[in-house]
mmCIF file of C-alpha atoms in Angstrom:
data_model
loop_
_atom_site.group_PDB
_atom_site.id
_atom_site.type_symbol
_atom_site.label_atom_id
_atom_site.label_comp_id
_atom_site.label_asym_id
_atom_site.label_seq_id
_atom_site.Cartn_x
_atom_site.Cartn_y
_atom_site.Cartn_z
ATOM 1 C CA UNK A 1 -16.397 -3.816 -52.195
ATOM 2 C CA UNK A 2 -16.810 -0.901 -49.586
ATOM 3 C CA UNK A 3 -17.301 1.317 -52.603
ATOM 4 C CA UNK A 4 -19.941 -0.852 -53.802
ATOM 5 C CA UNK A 5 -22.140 -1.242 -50.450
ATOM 6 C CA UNK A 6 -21.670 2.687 -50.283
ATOM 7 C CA UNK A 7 -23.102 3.128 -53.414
ATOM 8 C CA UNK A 8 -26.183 0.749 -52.667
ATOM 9 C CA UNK A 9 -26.661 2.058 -49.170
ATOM 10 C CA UNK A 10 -27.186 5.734 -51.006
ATOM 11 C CA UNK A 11 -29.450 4.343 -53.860
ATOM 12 C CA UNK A 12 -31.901 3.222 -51.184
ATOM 13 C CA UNK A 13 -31.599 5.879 -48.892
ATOM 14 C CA UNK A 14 -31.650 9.038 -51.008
ATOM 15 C CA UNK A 15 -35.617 7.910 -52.827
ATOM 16 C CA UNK A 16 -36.592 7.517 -49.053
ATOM 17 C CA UNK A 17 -35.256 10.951 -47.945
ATOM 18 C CA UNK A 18 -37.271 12.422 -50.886
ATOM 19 C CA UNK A 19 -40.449 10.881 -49.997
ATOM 20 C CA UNK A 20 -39.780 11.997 -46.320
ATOM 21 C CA UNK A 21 -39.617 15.781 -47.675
ATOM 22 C CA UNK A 22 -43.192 15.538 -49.783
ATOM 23 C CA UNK A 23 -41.588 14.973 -52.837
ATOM 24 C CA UNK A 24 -44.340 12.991 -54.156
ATOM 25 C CA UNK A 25 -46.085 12.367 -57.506
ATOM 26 C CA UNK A 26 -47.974 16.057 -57.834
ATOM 27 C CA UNK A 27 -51.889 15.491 -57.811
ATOM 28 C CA UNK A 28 -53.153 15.005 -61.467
ATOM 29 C CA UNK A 29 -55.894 17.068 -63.132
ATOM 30 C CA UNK A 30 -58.868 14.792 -63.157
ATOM 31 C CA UNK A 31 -58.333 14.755 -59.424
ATOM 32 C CA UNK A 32 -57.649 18.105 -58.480
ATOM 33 C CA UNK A 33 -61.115 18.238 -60.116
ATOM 34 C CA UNK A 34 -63.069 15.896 -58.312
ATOM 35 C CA UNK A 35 -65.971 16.806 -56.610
ATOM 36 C CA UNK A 36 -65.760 16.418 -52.837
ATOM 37 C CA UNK A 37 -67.867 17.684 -49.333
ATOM 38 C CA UNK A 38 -70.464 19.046 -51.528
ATOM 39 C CA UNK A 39 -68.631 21.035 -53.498
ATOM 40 C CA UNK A 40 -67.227 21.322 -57.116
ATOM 41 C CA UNK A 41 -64.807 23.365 -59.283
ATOM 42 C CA UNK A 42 -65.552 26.605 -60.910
ATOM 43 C CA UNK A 43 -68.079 25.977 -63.528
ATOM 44 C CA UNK A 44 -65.526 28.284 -66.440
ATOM 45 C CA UNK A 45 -65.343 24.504 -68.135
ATOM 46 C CA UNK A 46 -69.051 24.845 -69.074
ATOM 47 C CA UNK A 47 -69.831 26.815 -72.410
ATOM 48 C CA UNK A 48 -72.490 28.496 -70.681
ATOM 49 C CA UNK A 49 -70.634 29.351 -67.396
ATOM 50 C CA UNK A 50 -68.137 31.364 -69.792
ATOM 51 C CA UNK A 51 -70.370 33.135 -72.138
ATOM 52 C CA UNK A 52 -72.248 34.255 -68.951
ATOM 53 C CA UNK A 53 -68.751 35.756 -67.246
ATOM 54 C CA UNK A 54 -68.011 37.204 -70.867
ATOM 55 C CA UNK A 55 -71.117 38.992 -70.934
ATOM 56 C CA UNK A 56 -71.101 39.982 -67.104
ATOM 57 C CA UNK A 57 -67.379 41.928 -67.993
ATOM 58 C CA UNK A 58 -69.174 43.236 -70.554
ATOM 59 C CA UNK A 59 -71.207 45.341 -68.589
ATOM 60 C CA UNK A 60 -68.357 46.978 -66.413
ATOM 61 C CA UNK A 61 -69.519 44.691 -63.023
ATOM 62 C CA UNK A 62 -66.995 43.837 -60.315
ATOM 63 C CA UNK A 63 -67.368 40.298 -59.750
ATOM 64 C CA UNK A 64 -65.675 37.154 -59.467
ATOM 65 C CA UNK A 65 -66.956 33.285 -59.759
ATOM 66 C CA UNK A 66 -67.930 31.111 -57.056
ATOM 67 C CA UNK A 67 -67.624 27.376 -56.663
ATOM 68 C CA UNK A 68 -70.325 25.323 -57.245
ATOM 69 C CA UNK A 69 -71.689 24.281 -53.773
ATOM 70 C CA UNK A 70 -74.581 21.518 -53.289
ATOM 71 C CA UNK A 71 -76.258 22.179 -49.719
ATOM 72 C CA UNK A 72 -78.742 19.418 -50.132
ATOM 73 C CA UNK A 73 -82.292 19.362 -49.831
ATOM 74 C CA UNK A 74 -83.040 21.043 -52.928
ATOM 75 C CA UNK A 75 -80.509 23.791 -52.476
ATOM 76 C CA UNK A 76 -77.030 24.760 -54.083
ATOM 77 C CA UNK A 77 -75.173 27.580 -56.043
ATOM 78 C CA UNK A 78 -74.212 26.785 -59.378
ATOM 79 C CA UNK A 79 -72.700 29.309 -61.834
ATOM 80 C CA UNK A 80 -72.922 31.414 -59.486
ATOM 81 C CA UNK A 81 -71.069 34.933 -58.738
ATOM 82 C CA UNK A 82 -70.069 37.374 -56.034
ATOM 83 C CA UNK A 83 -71.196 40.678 -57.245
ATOM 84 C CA UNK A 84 -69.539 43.850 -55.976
ATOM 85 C CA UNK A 85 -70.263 46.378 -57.990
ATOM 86 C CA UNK A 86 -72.378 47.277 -61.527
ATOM 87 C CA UNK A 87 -71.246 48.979 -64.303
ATOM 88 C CA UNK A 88 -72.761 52.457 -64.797
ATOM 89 C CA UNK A 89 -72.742 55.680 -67.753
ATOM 90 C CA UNK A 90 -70.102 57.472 -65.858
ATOM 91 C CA UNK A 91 -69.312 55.297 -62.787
ATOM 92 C CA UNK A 92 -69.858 51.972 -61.140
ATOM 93 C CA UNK A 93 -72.111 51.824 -58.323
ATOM 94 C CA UNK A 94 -71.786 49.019 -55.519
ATOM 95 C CA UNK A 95 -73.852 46.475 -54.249
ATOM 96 C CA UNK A 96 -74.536 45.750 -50.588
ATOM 97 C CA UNK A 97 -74.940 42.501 -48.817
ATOM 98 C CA UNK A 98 -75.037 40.530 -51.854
ATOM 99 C CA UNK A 99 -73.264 36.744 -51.523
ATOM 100 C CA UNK A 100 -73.824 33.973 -53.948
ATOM 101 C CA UNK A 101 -76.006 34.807 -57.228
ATOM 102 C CA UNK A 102 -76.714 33.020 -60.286
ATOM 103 C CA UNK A 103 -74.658 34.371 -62.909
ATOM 104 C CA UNK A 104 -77.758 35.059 -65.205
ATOM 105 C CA UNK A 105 -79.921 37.004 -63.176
ATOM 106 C CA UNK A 106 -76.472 39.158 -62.229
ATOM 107 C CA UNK A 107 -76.648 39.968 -65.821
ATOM 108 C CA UNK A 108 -80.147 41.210 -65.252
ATOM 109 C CA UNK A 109 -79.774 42.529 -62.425
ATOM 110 C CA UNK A 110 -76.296 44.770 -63.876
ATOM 111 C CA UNK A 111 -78.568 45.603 -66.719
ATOM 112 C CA UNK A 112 -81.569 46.482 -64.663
ATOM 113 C CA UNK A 113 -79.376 48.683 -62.276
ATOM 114 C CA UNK A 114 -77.452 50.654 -65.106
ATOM 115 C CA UNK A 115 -80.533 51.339 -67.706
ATOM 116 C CA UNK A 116 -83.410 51.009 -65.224
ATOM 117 C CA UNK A 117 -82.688 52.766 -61.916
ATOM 118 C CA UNK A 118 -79.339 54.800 -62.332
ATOM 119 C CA UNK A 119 -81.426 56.696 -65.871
ATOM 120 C CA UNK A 120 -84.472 57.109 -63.547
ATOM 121 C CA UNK A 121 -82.811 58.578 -60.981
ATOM 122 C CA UNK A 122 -81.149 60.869 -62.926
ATOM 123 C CA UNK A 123 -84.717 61.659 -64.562
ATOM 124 C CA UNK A 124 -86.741 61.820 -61.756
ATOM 125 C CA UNK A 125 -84.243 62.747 -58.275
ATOM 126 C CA UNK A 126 -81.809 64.835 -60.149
ATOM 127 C CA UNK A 127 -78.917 62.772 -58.940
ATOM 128 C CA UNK A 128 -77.397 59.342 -60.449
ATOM 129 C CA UNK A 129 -77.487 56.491 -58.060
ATOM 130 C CA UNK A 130 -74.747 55.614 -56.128
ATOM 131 C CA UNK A 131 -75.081 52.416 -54.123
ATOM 132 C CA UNK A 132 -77.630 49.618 -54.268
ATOM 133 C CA UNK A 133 -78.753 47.791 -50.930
ATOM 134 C CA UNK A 134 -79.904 44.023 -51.046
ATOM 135 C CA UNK A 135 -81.223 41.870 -48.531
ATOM 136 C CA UNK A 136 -79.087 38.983 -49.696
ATOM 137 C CA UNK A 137 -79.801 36.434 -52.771
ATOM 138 C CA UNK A 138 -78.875 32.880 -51.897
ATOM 139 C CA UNK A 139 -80.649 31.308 -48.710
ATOM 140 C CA UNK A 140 -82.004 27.931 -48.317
ATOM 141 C CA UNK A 141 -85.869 28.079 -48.004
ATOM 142 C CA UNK A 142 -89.148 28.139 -49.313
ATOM 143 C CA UNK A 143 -91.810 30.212 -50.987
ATOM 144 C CA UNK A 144 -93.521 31.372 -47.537
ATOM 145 C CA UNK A 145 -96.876 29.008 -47.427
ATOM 146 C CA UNK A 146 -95.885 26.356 -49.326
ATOM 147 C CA UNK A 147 -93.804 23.023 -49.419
ATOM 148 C CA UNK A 148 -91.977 24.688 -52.821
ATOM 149 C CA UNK A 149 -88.474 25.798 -52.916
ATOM 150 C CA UNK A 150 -87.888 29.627 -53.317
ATOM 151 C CA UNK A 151 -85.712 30.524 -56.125
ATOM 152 C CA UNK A 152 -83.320 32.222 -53.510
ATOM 153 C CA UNK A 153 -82.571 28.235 -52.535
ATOM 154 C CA UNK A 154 -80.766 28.338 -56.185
ATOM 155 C CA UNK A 155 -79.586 31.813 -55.466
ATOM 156 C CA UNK A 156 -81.585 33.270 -58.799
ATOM 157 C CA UNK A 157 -83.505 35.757 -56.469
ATOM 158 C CA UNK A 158 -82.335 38.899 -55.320
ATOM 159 C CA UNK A 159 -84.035 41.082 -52.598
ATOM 160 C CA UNK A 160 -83.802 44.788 -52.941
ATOM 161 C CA UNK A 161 -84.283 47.137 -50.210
ATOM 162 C CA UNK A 162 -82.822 50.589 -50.932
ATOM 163 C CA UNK A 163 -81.309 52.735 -52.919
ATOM 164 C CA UNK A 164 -78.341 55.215 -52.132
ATOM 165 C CA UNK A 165 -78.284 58.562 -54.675
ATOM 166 C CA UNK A 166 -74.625 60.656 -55.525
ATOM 167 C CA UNK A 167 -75.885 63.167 -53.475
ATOM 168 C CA UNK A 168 -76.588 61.015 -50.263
ATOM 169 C CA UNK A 169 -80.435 60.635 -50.101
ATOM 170 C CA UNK A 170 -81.350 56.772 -49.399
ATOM 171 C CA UNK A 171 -84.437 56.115 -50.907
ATOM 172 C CA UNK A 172 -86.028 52.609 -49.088
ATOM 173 C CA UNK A 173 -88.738 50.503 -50.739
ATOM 174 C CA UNK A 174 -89.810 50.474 -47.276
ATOM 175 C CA UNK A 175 -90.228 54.399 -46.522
ATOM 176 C CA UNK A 176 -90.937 55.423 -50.181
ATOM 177 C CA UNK A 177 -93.073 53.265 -51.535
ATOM 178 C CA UNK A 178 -95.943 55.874 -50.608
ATOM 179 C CA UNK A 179 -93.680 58.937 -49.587
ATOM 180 C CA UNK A 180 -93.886 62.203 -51.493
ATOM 181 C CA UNK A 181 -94.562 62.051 -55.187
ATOM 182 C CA UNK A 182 -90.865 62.237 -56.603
ATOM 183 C CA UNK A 183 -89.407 59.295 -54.645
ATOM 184 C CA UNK A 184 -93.070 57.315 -55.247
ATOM 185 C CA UNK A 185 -92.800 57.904 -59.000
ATOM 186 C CA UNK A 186 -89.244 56.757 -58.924
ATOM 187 C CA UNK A 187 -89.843 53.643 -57.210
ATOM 188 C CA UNK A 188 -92.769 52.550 -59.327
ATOM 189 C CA UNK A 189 -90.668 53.478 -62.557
ATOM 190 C CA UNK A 190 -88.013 51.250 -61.493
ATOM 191 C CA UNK A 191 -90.847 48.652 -60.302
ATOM 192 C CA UNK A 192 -91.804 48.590 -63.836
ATOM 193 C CA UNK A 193 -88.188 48.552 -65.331
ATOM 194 C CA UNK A 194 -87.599 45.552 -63.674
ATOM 195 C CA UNK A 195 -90.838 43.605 -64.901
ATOM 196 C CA UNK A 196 -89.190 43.503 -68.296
ATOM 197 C CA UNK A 197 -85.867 42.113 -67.410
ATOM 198 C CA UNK A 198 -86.709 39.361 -64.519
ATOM 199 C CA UNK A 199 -89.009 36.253 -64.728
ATOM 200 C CA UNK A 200 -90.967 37.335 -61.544
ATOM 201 C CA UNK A 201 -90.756 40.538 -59.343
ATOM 202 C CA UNK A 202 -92.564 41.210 -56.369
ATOM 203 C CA UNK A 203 -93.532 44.823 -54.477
ATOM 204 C CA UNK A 204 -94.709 46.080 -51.311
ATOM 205 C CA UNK A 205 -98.376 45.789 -53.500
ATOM 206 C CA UNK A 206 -98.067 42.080 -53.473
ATOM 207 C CA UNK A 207 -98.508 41.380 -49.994
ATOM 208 C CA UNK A 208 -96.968 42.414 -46.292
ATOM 209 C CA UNK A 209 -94.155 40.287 -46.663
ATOM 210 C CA UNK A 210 -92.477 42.561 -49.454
ATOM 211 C CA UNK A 211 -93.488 45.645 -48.322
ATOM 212 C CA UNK A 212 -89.602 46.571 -47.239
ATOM 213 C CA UNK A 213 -88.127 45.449 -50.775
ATOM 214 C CA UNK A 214 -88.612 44.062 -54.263
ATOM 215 C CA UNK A 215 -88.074 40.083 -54.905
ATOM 216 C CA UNK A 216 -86.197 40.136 -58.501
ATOM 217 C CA UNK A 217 -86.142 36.413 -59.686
ATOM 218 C CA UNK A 218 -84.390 35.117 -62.519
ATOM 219 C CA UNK A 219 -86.670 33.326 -65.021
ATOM 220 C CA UNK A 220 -89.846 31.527 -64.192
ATOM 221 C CA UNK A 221 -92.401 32.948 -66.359
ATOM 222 C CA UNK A 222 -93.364 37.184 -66.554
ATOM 223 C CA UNK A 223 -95.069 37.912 -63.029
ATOM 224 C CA UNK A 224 -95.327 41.517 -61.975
ATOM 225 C CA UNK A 225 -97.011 42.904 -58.655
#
């Protein structure tokens, strides 16, 4: 009989001892999923979140995907990336200040960096480029003057301010946009380069508020000043 109640007593106790140490049911997919606080998973699930990654490696970029975050308001990152570094001929050249960006226009923008300005450079400066400096891509706003969201509320805009060469120049939007004739011809090449890949792009001959960088936008129609 003593046997008996010692055997119960165990039963009962040893479950409770289990659950006291976390040993619980482990969380199951679906819910490990769920979206919560404004966030979601990794958008790899979606067909065109992975052909967009496939075609990013593709290009020899350093990068690696971002949740999808909804700010509200009108603003959020989806399928979005953090971009490190582009893919080059004979190196990879980084990328300053970056954050968030749409996973699209960082295939533009790799593209855009490798065949547009690292070729002109080489061309035109007699060095290959080296470093890229942004002002940033994601930030919750809108198109100055208006009640419209700005494409960098969706993180498919990136601002460009500079560029650093192999051989240490820094050529700024800002300071060469009308400096001697090399670093003027190379910014206007790349000005142009980037008019075929991006929806919308924006120069210091658009107005006063770009006159320190160019405003590369992902889709959005063919705009070029």
């Amino acid at each position: 009989m003593r046997a008996m109640r010692l055997r119960l007593a165990f039963s009962i106790l040893v479950p409770l001892a289990l659950a006291g140490c976390g040993a619980v049911p482990p969380t199951k997919p679906a819910e490990r999923g769920a979206r919560t606080a404004g966030s979601a998973p990794i958008s790899v699930t979606r067909p065109d979140a992975r052909q967009c990654h496939a075609e990013l490696g593709q290009t020899g970029s350093r990068f690696a995907p971002l949740p999808d975050k909804y700010y509200g308001a009108g603003c959020s990152t989806t399928n979005s990336v953090s971009l490190e570094g582009v893919g080059g001929d004979r190196h990879q050249f980084a990328v300053t200040n970056l954050g968030a960006v749409a996973c699209p226009l960082a295939n533009s923008f790799a593209a855009w960096a490798r065949f547009g300005v690292d070729r002109a450079a080489q061309q035109i400066l007699g060095s290959p480029l080296q470093r890229i400096e942004t002002m940033g891509s994601y930030s919750c706003r809108n198109v100055a003057g208006t009640a419209r969201r700005s494409a960098h509320s969706r993180a498919e805009a990136v601002d460009v301010a500079a560029f650093v060469l192999a051989d240490g120049r820094r050529i700024s939007v800002r300071s060469g946009w009308n400096a001697s004739q090399d670093e003027r011809e190379f910014l206007r090449v790349i000005h142009r380069s980037a008019c075929k890949r991006f929806g919308t792009v924006l120069g210091p001959d658009y107005n006063k508020a770009h006159h320190d960088h160019f405003h590369l936008e992902h889709g959005g129609g063919s705009y070029c000043r």
